[in-house]
Short mmCIF file of C-alpha atoms in Angstrom, two decimals:
data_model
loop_
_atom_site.label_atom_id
_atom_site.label_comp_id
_atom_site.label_asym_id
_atom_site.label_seq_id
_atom_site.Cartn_x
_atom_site.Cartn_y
_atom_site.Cartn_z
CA UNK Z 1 22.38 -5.15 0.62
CA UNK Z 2 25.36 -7.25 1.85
CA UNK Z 3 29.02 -7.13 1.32
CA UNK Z 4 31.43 -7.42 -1.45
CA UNK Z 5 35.55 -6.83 -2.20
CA UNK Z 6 36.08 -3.47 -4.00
CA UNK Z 7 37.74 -5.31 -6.71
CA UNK Z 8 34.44 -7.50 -7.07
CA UNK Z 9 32.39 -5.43 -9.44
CA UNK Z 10 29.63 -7.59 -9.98
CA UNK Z 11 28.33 -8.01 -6.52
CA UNK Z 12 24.74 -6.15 -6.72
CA UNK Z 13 24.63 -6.39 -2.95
CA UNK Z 14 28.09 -5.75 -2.37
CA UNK Z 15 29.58 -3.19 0.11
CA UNK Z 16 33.26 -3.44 1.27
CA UNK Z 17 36.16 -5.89 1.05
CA UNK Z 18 38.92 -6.58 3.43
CA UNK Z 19 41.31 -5.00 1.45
CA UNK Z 20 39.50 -1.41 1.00
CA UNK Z 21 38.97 -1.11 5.08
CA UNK Z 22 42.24 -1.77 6.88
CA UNK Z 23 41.77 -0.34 10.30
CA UNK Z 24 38.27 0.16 9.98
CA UNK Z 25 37.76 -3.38 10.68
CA UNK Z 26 36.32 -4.79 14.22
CA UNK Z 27 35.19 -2.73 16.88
CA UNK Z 28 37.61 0.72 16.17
CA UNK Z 29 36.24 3.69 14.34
CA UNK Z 30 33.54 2.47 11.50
CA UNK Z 31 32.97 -0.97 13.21
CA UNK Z 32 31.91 1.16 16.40
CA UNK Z 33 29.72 3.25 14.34
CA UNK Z 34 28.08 0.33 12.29
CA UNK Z 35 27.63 -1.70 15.44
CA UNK Z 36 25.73 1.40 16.94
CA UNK Z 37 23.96 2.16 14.08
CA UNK Z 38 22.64 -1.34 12.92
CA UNK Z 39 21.08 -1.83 16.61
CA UNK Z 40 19.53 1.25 16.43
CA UNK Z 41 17.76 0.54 13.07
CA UNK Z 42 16.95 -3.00 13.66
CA UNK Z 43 15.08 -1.44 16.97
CA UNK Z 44 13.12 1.08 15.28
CA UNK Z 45 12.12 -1.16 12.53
CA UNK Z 46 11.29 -3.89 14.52
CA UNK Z 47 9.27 -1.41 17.23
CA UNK Z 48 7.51 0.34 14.31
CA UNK Z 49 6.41 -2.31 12.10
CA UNK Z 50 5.16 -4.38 14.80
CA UNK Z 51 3.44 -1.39 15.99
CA UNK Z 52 1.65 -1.33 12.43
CA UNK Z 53 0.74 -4.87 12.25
CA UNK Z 54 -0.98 -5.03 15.76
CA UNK Z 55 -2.84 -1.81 15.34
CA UNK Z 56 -4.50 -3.37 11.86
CA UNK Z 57 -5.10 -6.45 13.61
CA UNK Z 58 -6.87 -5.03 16.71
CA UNK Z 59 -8.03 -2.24 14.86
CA UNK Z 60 -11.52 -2.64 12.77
CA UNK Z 61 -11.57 0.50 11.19
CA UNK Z 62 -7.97 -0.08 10.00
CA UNK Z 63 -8.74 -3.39 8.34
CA UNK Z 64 -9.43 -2.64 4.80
CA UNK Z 65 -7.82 -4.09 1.96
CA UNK Z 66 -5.25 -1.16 1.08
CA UNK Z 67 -3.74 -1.75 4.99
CA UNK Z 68 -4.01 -5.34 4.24
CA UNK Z 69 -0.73 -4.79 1.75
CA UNK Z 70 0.73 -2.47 4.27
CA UNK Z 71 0.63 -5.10 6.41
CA UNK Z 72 2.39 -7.48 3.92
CA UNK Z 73 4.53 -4.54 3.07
CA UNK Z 74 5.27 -4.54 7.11
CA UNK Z 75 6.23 -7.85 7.41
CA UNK Z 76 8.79 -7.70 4.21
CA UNK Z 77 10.40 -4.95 6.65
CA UNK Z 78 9.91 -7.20 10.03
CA UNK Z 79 11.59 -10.47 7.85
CA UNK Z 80 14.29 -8.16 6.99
CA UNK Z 81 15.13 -6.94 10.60
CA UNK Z 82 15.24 -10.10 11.99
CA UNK Z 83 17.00 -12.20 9.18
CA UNK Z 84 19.57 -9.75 6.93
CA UNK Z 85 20.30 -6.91 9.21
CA UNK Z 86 21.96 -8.82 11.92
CA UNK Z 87 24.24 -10.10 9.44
CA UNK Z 88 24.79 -6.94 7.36
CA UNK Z 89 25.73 -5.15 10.80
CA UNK Z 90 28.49 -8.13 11.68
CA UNK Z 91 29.77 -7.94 8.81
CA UNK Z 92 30.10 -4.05 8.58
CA UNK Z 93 31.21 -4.33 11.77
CA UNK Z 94 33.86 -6.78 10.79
CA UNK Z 95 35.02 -4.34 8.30
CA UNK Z 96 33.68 -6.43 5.50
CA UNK Z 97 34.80 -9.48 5.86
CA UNK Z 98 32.80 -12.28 5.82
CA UNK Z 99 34.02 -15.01 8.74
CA UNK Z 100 30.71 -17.14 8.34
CA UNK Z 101 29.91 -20.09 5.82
CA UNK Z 102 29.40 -19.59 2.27
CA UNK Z 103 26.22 -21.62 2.41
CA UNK Z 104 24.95 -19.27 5.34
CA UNK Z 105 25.98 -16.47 2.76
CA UNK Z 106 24.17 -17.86 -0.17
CA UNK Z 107 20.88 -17.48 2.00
CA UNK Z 108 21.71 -14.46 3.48
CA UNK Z 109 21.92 -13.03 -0.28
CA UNK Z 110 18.73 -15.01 -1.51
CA UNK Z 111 16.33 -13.38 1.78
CA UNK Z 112 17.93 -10.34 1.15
CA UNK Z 113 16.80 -9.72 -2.92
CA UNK Z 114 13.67 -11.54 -1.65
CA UNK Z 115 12.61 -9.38 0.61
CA UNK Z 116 13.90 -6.19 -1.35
CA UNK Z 117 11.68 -7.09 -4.31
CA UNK Z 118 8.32 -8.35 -2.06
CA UNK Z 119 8.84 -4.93 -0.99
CA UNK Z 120 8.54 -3.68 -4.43
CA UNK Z 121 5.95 -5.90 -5.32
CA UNK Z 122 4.05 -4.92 -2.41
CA UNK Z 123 4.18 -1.37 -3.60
CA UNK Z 124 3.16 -2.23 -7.10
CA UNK Z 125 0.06 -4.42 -5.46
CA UNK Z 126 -1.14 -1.46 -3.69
CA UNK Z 127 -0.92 0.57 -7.30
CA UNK Z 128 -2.91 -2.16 -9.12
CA UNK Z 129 -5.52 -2.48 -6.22
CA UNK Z 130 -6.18 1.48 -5.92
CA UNK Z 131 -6.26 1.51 -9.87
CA UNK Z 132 -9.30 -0.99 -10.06
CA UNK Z 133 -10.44 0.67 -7.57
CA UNK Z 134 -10.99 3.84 -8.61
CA UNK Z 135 -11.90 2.76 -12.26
CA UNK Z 136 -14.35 -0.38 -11.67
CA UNK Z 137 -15.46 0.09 -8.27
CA UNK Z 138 -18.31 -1.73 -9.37
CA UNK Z 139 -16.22 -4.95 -9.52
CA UNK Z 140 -13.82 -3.70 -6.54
CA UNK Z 141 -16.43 -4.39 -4.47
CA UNK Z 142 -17.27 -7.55 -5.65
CA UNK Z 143 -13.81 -9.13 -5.73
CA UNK Z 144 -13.74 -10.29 -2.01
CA UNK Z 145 -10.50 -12.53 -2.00
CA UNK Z 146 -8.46 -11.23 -4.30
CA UNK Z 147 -6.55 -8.94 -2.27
CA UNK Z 148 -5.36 -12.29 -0.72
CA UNK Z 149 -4.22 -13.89 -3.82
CA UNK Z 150 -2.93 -10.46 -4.96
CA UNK Z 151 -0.62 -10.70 -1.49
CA UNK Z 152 0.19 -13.94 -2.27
CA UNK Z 153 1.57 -13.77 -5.54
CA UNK Z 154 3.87 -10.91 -4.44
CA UNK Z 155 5.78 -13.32 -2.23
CA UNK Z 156 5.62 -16.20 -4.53
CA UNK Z 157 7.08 -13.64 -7.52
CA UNK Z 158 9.79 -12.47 -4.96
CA UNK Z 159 10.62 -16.12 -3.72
CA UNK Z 160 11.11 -16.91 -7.64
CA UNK Z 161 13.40 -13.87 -8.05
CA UNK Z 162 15.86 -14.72 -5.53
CA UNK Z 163 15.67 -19.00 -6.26
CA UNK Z 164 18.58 -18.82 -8.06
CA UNK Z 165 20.91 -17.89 -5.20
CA UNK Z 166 19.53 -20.42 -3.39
CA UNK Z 167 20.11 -23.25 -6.28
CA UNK Z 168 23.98 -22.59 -6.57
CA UNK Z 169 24.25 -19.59 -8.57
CA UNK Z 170 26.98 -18.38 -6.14
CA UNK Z 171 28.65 -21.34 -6.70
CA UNK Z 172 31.26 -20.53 -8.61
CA UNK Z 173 35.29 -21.16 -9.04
CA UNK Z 174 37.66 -18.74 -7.32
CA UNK Z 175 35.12 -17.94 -5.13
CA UNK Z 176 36.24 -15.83 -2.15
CA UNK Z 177 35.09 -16.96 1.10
CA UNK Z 178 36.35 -13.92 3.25
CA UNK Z 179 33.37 -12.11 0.84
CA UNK Z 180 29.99 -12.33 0.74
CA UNK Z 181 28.19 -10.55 -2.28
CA UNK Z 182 26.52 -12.04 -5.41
CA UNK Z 183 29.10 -13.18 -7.91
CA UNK Z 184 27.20 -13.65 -11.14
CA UNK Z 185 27.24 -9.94 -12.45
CA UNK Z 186 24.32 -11.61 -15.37
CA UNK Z 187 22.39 -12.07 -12.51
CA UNK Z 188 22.80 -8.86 -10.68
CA UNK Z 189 21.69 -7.09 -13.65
CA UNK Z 190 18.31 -9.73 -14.50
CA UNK Z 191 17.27 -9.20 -10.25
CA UNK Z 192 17.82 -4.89 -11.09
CA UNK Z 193 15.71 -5.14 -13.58
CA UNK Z 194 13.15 -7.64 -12.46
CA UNK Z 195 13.08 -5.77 -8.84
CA UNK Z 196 13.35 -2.23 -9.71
CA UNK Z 197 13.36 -1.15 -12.87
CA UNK Z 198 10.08 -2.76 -14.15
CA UNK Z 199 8.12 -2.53 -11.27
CA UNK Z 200 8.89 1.35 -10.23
CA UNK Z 201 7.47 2.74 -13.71
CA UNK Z 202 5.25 0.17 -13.81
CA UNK Z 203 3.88 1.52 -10.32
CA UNK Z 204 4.38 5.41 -11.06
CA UNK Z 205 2.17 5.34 -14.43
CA UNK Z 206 -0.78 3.45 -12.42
CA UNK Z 207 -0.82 5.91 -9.42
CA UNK Z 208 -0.35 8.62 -12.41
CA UNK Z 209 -3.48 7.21 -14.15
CA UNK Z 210 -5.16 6.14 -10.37
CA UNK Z 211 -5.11 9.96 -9.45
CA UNK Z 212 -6.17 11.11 -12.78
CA UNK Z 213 -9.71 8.90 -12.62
CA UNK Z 214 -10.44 10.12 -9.17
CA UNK Z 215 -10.13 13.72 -10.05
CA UNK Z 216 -12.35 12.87 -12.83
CA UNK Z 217 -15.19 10.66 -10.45
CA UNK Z 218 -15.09 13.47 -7.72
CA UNK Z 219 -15.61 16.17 -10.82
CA UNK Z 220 -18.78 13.60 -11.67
CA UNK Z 221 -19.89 13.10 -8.29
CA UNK Z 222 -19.43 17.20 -7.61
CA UNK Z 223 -21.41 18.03 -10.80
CA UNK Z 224 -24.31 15.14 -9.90
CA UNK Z 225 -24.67 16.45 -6.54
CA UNK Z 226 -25.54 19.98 -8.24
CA UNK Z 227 -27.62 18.20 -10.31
CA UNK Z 228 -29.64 16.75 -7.46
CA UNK Z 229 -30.77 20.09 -5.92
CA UNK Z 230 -34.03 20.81 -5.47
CA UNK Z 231 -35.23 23.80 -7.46
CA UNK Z 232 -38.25 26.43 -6.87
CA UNK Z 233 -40.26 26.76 -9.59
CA UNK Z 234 -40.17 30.28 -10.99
CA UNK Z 235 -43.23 30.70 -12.97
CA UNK Z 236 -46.98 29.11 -12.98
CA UNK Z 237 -47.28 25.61 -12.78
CA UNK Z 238 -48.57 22.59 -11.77
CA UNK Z 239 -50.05 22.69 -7.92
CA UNK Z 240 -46.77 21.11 -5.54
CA UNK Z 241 -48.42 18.01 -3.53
CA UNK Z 242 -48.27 18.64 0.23
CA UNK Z 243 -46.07 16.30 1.72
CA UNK Z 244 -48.21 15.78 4.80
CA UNK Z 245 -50.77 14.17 2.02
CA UNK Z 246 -48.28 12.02 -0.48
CA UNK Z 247 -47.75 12.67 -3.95
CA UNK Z 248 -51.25 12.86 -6.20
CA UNK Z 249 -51.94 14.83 -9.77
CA UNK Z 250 -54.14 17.39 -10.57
CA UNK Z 251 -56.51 15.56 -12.03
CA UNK Z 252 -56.27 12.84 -8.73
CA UNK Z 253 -57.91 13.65 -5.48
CA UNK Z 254 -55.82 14.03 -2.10
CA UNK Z 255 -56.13 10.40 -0.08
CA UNK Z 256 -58.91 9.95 2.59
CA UNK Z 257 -58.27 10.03 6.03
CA UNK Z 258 -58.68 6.36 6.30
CA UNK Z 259 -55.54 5.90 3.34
CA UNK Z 260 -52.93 7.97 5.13
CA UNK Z 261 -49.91 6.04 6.69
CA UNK Z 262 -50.30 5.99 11.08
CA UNK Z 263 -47.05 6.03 12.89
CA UNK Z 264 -48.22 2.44 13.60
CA UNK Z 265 -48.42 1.80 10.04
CA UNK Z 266 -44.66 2.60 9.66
CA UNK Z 267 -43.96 -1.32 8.73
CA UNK Z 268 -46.34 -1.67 6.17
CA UNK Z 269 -44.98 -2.36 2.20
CA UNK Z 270 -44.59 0.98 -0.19
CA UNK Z 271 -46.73 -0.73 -2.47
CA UNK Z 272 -50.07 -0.34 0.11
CA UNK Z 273 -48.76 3.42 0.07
CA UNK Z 274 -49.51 3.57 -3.64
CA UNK Z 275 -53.22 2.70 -3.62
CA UNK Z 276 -55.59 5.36 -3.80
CA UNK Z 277 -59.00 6.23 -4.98
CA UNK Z 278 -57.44 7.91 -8.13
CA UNK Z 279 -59.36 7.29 -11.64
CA UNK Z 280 -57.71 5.37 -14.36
CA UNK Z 281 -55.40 7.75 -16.13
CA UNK Z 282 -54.34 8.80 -13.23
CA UNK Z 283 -50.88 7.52 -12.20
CA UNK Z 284 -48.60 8.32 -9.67
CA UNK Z 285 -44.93 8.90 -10.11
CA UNK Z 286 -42.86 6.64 -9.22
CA UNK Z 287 -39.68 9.33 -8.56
CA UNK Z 288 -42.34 10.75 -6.15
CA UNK Z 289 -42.38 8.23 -3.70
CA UNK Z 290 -40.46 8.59 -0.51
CA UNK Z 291 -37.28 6.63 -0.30
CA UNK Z 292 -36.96 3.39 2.22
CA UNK Z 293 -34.75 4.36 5.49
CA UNK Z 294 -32.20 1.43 5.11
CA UNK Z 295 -31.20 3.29 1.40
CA UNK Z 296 -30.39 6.53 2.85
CA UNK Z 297 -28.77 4.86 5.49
CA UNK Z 298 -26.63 2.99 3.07
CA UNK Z 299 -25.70 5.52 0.93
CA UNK Z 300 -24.24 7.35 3.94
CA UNK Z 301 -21.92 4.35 5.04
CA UNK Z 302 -20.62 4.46 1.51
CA UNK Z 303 -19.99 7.41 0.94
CA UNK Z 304 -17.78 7.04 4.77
CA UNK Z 305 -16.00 4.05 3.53
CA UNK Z 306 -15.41 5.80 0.05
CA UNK Z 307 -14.27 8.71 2.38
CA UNK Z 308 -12.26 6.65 4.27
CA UNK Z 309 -9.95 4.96 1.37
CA UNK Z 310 -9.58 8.29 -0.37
CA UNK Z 311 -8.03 9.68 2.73
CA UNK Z 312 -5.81 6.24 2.83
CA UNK Z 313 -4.51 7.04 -0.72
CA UNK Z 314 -3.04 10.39 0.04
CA UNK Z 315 -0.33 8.65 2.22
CA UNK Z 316 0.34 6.66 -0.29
CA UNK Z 317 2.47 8.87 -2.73
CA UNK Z 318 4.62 9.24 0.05
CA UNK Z 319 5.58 5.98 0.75
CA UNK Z 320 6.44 5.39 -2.71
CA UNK Z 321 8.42 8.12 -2.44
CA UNK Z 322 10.56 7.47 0.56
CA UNK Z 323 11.02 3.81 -1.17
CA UNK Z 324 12.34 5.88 -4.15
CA UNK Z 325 14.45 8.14 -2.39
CA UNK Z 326 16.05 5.47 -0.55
CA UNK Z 327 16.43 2.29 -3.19
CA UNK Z 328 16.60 4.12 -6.10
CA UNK Z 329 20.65 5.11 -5.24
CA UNK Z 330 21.26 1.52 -4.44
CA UNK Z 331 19.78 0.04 -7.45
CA UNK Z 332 22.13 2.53 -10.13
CA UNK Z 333 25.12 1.97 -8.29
CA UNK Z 334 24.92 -1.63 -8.25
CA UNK Z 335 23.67 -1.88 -11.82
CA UNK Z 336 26.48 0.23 -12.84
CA UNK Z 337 29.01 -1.86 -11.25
CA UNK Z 338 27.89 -5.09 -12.95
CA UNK Z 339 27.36 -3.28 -16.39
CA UNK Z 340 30.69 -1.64 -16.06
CA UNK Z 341 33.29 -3.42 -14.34
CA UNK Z 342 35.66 -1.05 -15.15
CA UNK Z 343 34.26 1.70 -13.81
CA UNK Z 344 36.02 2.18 -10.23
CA UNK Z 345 33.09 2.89 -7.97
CA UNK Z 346 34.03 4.04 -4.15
CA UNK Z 347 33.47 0.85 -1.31
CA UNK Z 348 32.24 4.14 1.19
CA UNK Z 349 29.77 5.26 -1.29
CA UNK Z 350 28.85 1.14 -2.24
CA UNK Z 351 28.10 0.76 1.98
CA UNK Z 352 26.28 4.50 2.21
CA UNK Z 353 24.02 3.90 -0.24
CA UNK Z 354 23.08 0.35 1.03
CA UNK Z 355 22.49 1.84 4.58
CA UNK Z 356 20.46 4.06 3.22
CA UNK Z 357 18.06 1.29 1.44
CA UNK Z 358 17.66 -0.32 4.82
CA UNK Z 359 16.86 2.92 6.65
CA UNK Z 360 13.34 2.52 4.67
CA UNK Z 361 12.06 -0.27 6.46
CA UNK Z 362 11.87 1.93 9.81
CA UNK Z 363 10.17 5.05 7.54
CA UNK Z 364 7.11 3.65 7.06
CA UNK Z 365 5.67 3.24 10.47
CA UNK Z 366 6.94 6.89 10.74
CA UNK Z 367 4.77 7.90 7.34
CA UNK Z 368 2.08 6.40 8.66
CA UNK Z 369 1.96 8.71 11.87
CA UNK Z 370 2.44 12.24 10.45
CA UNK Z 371 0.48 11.76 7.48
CA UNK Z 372 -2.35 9.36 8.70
CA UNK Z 373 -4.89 10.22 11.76
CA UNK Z 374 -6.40 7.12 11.66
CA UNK Z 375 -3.21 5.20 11.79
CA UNK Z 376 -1.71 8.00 14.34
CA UNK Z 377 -4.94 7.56 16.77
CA UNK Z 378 -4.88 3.72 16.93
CA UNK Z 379 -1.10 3.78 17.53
CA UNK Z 380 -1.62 5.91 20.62
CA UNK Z 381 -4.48 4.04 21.71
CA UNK Z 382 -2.42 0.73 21.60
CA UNK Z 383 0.92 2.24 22.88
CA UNK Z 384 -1.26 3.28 25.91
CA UNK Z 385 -3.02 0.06 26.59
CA UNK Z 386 0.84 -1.98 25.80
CA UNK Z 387 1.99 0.01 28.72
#
């Protein structure tokens, strides 16, 4: 994320200096390819993750609270596209250098680690709000706001994260202005490790132990089901009630004419239902009684909207994923240049591996399509009515 001399080892969003370039500078060769190439990204992130935050916005059946962090997650993306990415591609395209003030530097630095780690953070939200999920859905359902505040503290923790830049850190003497890169190597190892390296395992063992309850509740729920199935008796026994007459014992004869329930009855309370001309030790079982509509009604609707967020979580993995795939690179070779200064680390692989972080702000949207029909419908119904 952002450009640094080869001889700077300490820049943890460093790429290329002017030195290590020569006539890759401007518009020849590289700066041709980087100009092309950083349009074409900054298009397909900005077209995709605007795509994603008006289809949960118009959408209803898209707005629940797992697409509410996608959205968030969307916007970290949309932020980045419009306020680093311009400036990463001049200066790539520049060969490097940086031609621009320091100050303008400073905050191009700061919104780029923020926006890295509210990415992050987003992730790691989405882990923590699937884990209660799954293993007090109970109080999941009672929590109403807290996705919100969840949200909100993402950014905040992000914002706090990249303060420093924005306070001076970069501020330093000897400081190069023709390069634009973090220059406290302390500090390039404390964001690492704050941004990356404690959230990502953090994240992992709660999708690990996410995934492990729900195997275990759909074993529960499988088993209860089979538990619920009605069974023929296969030997003498008690006489089954007719169903036409309402539950009654032996020892309790059937209901009058005059008791049984009209079709214009339909309103009246269960409790009317329950009085009949049976003799005192005669009682009527309560498991017996037929269930209120508006129950079985409910019961279906949950178990859609239970449906529904399962289905959401199996995309999930793979956005973690792709994040992995594509930061994880960035994150060890920057690391390893502030830990080891030493070490001589190549400027072409520094800039590849930085590309490669940004190329995961336009694979989400992409995710989202192959392995999400609900996302995948509402983005062709609002593709068709944008044009």
């Amino acid at each position: 994320m952002g450009n640094g001399s080869a001889t700077d080892d300490g820049g943890l969003l460093a790429g290329r200096g002017p030195e290590s370039l020569g006539t890759g500078a401007g518009l020849g060769g590289a700066g041709a390819a980087a100009l092309v190439g950083g349009v074409l990204l900054i298009g397909m992130v900005l077209a995709g993750n605007s795509l994603v935050c008006v289809s949960v916005a118009s959408e209803r059946t898209l707005q629940t609270p797992t697409n509410y962090f996608i959205v968030s997650l969307a916007a970290a993306d949309l932020l980045l596209a419009v306020l680093v990415l311009p400036l990463f591609v001049y200066s790539e395209v520049q060969g490097g250098v940086w031609l621009l003030s320091p100050r303008l530097c400073d905050t191009l630095m700061a919104m780029d680690v923020m926006l890295c780690t509210a990415s992050i953070f987003n992730l790691c939200a989405i882990s923590v709000d699937r884990f209660v999920a799954v293993t007090v859905p109970l109080r999941y359902n009672q929590q109403g706001q807290c996705q919100l505040l969840l949200i909100a503290a993402t950014w905040l923790l992000s914002a706090a994260v990249a303060a420093p830049v924005v306070c001076g850190l970069n501020d330093v003497p000897g400081r190069d202005p023709a390069v634009c890169c973090l220059e406290d190597r302390d500090y390039v190892v404390y964001s690492s490790v704050c941004s990356f390296f404690l959230p990502c395992p953090l994240m992992l063992l709660l999708y690990w132990a996410t995934f492990r309850g729900l195997r275990r509740w759909e074993a529960a729920r499988h088993t209860k089901l089979h538990s619920r199935a009605p069974r023929r008796p296969s030997g003498p026994g008690p006489p089954v009630s007719d169903p036409t007459q309402g539950p009654f014992l032996p020892d309790c004869p059937p209901p009058s004419p005059s008791v049984q329930m009209s079709p214009s009855d339909s309103s009246r309370p269960e409790s009317d239902l329950s009085e009949r001309h049976c003799s005192p030790g005669c009682l009527l079982p309560d498991v017996a009684l037929p269930q209120p509509p508006a129950q079985s009604s409910g019961t279906r609707r949950g178990a859609k909207i239970t449906g529904r967020e399962r289905k959401a979580m199996k995309v999930l993995p793979v956005v973690v994923g792709a994040f992995l795939m594509c930061w994880t690179p960035f994150f060890v070779v920057h690391i390893t240049r502030a830990l080891c200064p030493a070490c001589f680390v190549s400027p072409r692989l520094v800039s590849a591996v930085t590309w490669l972080g940004y190329v995961n702000s336009a694979l989400n949207p992409i995710i989202y399509t192959i392995f999400n029909a609900e996302f995948r419908n509402v983005f062709h119904k609002t593709l068709r009515l944008r044009c």
